[in-house]
Steps between C-alpha positions, in 0.01 A plus 500: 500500500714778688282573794749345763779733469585689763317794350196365449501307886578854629242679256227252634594508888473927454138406326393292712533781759241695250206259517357621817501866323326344173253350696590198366489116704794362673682262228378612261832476295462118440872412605619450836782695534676301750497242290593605215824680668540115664484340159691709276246540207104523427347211342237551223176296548375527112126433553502817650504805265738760671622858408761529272825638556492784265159621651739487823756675395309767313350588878870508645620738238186704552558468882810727491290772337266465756198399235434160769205502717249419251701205285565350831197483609322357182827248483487377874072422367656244277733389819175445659456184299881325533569250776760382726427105574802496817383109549635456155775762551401638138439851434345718234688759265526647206657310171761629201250511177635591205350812551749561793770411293440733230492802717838634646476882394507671217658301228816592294776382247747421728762749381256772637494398869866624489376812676597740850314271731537828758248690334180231487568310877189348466409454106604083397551383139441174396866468227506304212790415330584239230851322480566336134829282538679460215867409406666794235827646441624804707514671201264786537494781814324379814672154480875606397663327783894540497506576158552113359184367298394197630177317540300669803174406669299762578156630611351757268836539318695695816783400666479502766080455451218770580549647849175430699430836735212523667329652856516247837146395510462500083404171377760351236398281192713354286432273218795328377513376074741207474612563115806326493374242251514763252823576578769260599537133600518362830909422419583891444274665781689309751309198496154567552216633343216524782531778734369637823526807626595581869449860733803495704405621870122502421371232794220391273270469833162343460249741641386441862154301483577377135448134445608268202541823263578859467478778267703715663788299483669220749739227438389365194617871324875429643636371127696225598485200258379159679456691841237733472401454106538325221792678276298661191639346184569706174165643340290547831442741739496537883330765720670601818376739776585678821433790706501686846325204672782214379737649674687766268525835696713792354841368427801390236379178374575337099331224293668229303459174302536196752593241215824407411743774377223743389533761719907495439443605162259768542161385636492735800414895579434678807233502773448810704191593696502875585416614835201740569625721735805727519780469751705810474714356797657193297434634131429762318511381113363132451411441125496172380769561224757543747529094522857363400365117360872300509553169338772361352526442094632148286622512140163287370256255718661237572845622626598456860781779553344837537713782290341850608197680762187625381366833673094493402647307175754715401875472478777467322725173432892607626836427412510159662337223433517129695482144397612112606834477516613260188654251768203508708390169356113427414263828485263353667670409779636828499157680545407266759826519720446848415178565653574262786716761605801237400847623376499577210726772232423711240687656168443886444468570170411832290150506477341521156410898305140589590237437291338818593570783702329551816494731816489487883153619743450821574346612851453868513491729781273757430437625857902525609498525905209240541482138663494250187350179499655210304363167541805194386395232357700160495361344173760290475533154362771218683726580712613887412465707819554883364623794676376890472661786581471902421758731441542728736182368694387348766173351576233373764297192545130514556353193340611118420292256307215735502466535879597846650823499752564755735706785284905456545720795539597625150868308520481227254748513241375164311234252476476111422197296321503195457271277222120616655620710775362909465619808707333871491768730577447899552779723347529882651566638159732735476426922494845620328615220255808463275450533100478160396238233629594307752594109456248212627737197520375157484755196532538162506833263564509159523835313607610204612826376736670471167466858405314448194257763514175639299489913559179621304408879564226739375377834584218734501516910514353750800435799317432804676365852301761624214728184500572287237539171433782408320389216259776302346630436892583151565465350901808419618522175734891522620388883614212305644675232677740761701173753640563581847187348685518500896100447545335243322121404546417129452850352358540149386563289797742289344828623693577460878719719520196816431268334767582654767528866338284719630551754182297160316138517561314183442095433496516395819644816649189694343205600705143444380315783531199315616478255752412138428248393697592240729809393354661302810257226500577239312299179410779303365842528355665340192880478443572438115833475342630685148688306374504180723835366578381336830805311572875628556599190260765614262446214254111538460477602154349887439084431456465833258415756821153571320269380786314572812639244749593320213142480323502569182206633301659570118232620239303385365594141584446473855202730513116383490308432234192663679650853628516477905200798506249262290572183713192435669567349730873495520677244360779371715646247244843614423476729756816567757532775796316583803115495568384732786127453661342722784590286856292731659192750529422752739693817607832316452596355117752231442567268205636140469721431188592215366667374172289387208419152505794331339332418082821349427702278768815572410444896577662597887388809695776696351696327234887538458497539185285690215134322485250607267119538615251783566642678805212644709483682793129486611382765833142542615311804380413779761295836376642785603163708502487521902863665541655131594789396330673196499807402346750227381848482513780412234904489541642477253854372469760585227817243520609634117836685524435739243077551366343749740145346401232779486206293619136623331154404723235566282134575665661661732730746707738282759667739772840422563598434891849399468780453274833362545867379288822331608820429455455097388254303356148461729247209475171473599579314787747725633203815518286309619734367800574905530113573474375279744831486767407722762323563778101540365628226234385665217538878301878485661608634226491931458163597366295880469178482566460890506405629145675272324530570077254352260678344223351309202897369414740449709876411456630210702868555577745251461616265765169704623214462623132753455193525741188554387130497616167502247150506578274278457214662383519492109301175380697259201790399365770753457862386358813543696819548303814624449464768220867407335288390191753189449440417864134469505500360145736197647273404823568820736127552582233373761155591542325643826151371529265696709162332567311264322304504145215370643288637823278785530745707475756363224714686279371642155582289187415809203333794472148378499316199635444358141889546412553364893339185433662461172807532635462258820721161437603607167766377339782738285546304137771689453572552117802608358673663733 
């Protein structure tokens, strides 16, 4: 159902100021409003036959023609008929039928809803596209890489896969074909041979009014394996969905595998939803090819130590190449100290002749003079923050993470992403312009106190009319390392000494162009540690650092057998975290939290050392149809000298209110003492409530701390994690609950009440994975 969205609330109020005019009866709409608004959501009574929703929203498109007096008044004859029983508090509404779900606009292949959204504002598609995953060789163009042949999993033979372009409002289906069976074993894909598939950004929000199931999309199309599905093994197929109404308006977004390595290898492509109007005051070129998708490259699957950067899957492998040092003792070990952010040294070595020759991206300026839209895209893998620049540029800001920011002046020399993270920046292109392109550097350096280092460099051309691109060019990373960068937007907060810079520009220090709606009050507030080192003792032994206050959740081990969407109702055995009920009703909300009931003695509140369960965050569900908002609040705390983690919410955009770093370690105990020490005992520490910046990831700076408030008002279960893939892989991940399964007004479990019911309580017999 998705009659009690704001729209359709408003839509009915404006009608119900027509009835008089239509000589129609007083409630005569069969839903009391108030109620409805109250509640959140219309509940369908199914012994009474009700008007469909495409009959609906036939009459709305005709409305803005003006073709509307005489459907209305024929549809509000059926109204006649529906009830509102307000002793039972049940009311009367339309249903989804398949009929519903079949209609979204005109259909097309999905490659053909890659169109200028500008010149049809109103005309929707419904997009269908179909992903085949497969492991080959980047042996052929399209899938190239860095020039080394290697095994490569891909969707429909691209690396990096299909882009997916389409109009805000355009309805996106995607059916995924798992045919790794046919082409690999579970040991050389990485380990794993089920899949999901995941729309980074995409909120996935069940329709307002939707109960148990949803065509349209919800949680149960988020991809994640043993949260929101069942992973899809090799030789079957899974049907994914969003559009307009879940939450995806124009914006940078990307899709990737959510299982194991996969998406490190090649199982990944771009997102971007086009806008439908033009804003000649921010841009003046936005096409969706001028996207820069960055990830770093491996020499085969199962390596650890990255040895090039991929621009939109192309490259070229350098001079240098890195591996374990030969009296680094156990590989292993190595990776894992490695990853931990440990100490550890590498030997440079020559790196081996290419296989095949390859070349760099190409964005051309065709229209020299105008504003240029690029949209970065940080589709990286562990822990590999990257760096762009432009020769002889400089660019603005106007979007992160798919949410518009107010426009920056055009003084940044440099940009950070980090694994997740995407920025749209605006280059003034240039109207007089040297003879050869210009340089778009991209650069990554990893070193440790020891000064062993990993420098890894690529590039991609801006080519304006007449230039040309010299092909057998090689990036250089020591010219890299020594650019001249005074303003930098978004750097890795991983150094003191650049906190305080004002030339560094972090997310907090952005301004939202919109305004979230009451942002400063807060029903509760949850301080959680990354890693958890909760005591100064210099003898207690490192726990690993991959936890939320040292909860673990490592996949697929300590995840549920039944996905957390099918539970119904919840199971709470194994469960660890924080349970949050409504304390009160009325005009003022609160909640009461409490820790899940202790399933295993031995567990404490928060353990001092790693514990493995299913970490859980559960928060009441509020609709969001009447304009209310209300809101949760997480700090998060980073005590790890050296892993800025970027922190990914999925379901949902979190604004960030506050960030923070010091000097020396911190511990959850120490911001909370500096959170709640003052004078109003609580919020003591700095936060912005004024248009603060949606984020979808967030870095959480060392011996830092982050701020961040999300709504409440998308139903499920929606994972938490840091997107270092080793990280969540090793226990780094928690899962917000909001709402129940069960209840009028539960969360959708598939795509269609038959597939809903299927799916409620089942249990994943996972197969080779």
């Amino acid at each position: 159902v998705k009659f009690a969205s704001r729209t359709y609330i408003s839509a009915m109020k404006t009608l119900s100021l027509l009835i008089t005019a239509l000589g129609l009866t007083e409630g005569v709409l069969g839903v009391e409003l108030d109620y409805c608004e109250r509640q959140g959501g219309l509940e369908c009574r199914k012994k009474i036959e009700c008007p469909g929703y495409l009959e609906m929203e036939l009459l709305l498109r005709k409305t803005r023609s003006g073709r509307w007096m005489d459907e209305w008044k024929a549809l509000f004859q059926k109204l006649r008929n529906l009830e509102c029983n307000k002793k039972e508090q049940k009311v009367c509404c339309a249903r989804e039928t398949e009929e519903t779900c079949n209609y979204e606009g005109k259909e097309e292949k999905g490659e053909k809803c890659n169109r200028d959204c500008t010149k049809h504002p109103t005309e929707t598609k419904t997009c269908r596209f179909t992903f085949e995953l497969k492991q080959l060789l980047s042996d052929k163009p399209g899938r190239l890489a860095d020039g080394r042949i290697r095994p490569v999993l891909v969707y429909n033979g691209q690396l990096v896969g299909p882009t997916i372009a389409v109009c805000e409002g355009d309805r996106v289906v995607v059916r995924l074909a798992n045919i790794l069976h046919l082409y690999g074993s579970a040991a050389q894909i990485g380990g794993f041979n089920s899949t999901t598939l995941h729309f980074h950004g995409i909120r996935e929000k069940q329709p307002n009014g939707t109960s148990g199931w949803s065509c349209h999309g919800g949680p149960w199309s988020d991809g994640v394996p043993l949260v929101t599905q069942c992973p899809t093994p090799a030789g079957h197929n899974f049907t994914y969905t969003f559009s307009g109404i879940n939450g995806a308006p124009a914006g940078t977004y990307w899709y990737h595998s959510h299982v194991g390595r996969q998406r490190m290898n090649g199982a990944e492509g771009k997102l971007i939803i086009m806008q439908r109007k033009k804003d000649h005051t921010r841009v003046d070129v936005d096409l969706p090819e001028n996207s820069l998708f960055l990830q770093e490259w491996y020499p085969n699957t199962t390596n650890h130590i990255p040895q090039s950067l991929l621009i939109n899957g192309k490259g070229k492998l350098g001079k240098d190449c890195y591996k374990q040092s030969d009296n680094s003792g156990n590989y292993d070990e190595f990776i894992s100290n490695f990853k931990m952010g440990k100490q550890v040294s590498f030997t440079k070595y020559l790196c081996p002749p290419l296989h095949i020759s390859t070349t760099y991206e190409v964005f051309n300026v065709t229209e020299p003079g105008q504003k240029y839209r690029f949209r970065i895209i940080g589709g990286i893998g562990d822990d590999v923050p990257i760096r762009v620049s432009i020769e002889d540029h400089k660019f603005s800001v106007i979007a992160t993470d798919a949410r518009d920011v107010i426009k920056s002046a055009d003084n940044f020399d440099a940009l950070w992403v980090s694994a997740g993270e995407r920025y749209d920046i605006v280059i003034n292109t240039k109207r007089s312009y040297k003879k050869n392109p210009y340089k778009i550097n991209v650069y990554h350096q990893h070193k440790n106190k020891t000064g062993a280092e990993i420098r890894l460099c690529t590039l991609a051309w801006l080519k304006y009319p007449r230039q040309t691109v010299p092909m057998n060019y090689t990036a250089n990373c020591k010219e890299m390392a020594k650019e001249d960068l005074t303003r930098v937007l978004n750097p890795v907060p991983n150094k003191f000494s650049d906190w305080g810079n004002p030339n560094y520009i972090y997310p907090v220090n952005l301004t939202a162009v919109h305004q979230a709606p009451n942002i400063q009050e807060v029903l509760n507030t949850q301080y959680i540690t990354i890693p958890v080192h909760e005591k100064k003792d210099k003898k207690k032994k490192d726990n690993g650092g991959f936890t939320f206050n040292n909860f673990t959740m490592r996949f697929p081990e300590d995840y549920p057998d039944i996905p957390f969407q099918f539970q119904s109702p919840s199971k709470n055995t194994k469960r660890c975290g924080v349970r949050c009920v409504w304390a009160s009703t009325g005009s003022s909300r609160s909640t009461k939290c409490s820790p899940f009931p202790a399933w295993d003695p031995q567990i404490p509140k928060y353990p001092n050392k790693a514990f493995p369960c299913q970490h859980v965050i559960q928060q009441p569900w509020y609709d969001d149809s009447s304009d209310r908002q209300y809101w949760f609040e997480i700090i998060l705390i980073n005590n790890h000298p050296t892993i800025a983690h970027p922190i990914h919410h999925h379901g949902g955009w979190f604004n960030i209110l506050g960030m923070g770093q010091f000097d020396h370690p911190v511990y959850r105990e120490t911001i909370m003492e500096m959170d709640t020490n003052c004078q109003k005992k609580k919020e003591c520490l700095p936060r912005k409530y004024k248009f603060p910046v949606f984020k979808d990831v967030i870095q959480v700076p060392t011996n830092g701390y982050v701020i961040f408030r999300a709504p409440i008002d998308n139903r499920g279960t929606w994972i938490v994690h840091c997107h270092i893939n080793w990280h969540i892989e090793h226990g780094m991940a928690m899962v917000f609950q909001i709402g129940e399964p069960d209840g009028p007004f539960r969360w959708s479990m598939g795509p269609n009440e038959t597939t809903a019911q299927n799916n409620k309580n089942l249990s994943c017999k996972l197969p080779v994975w």
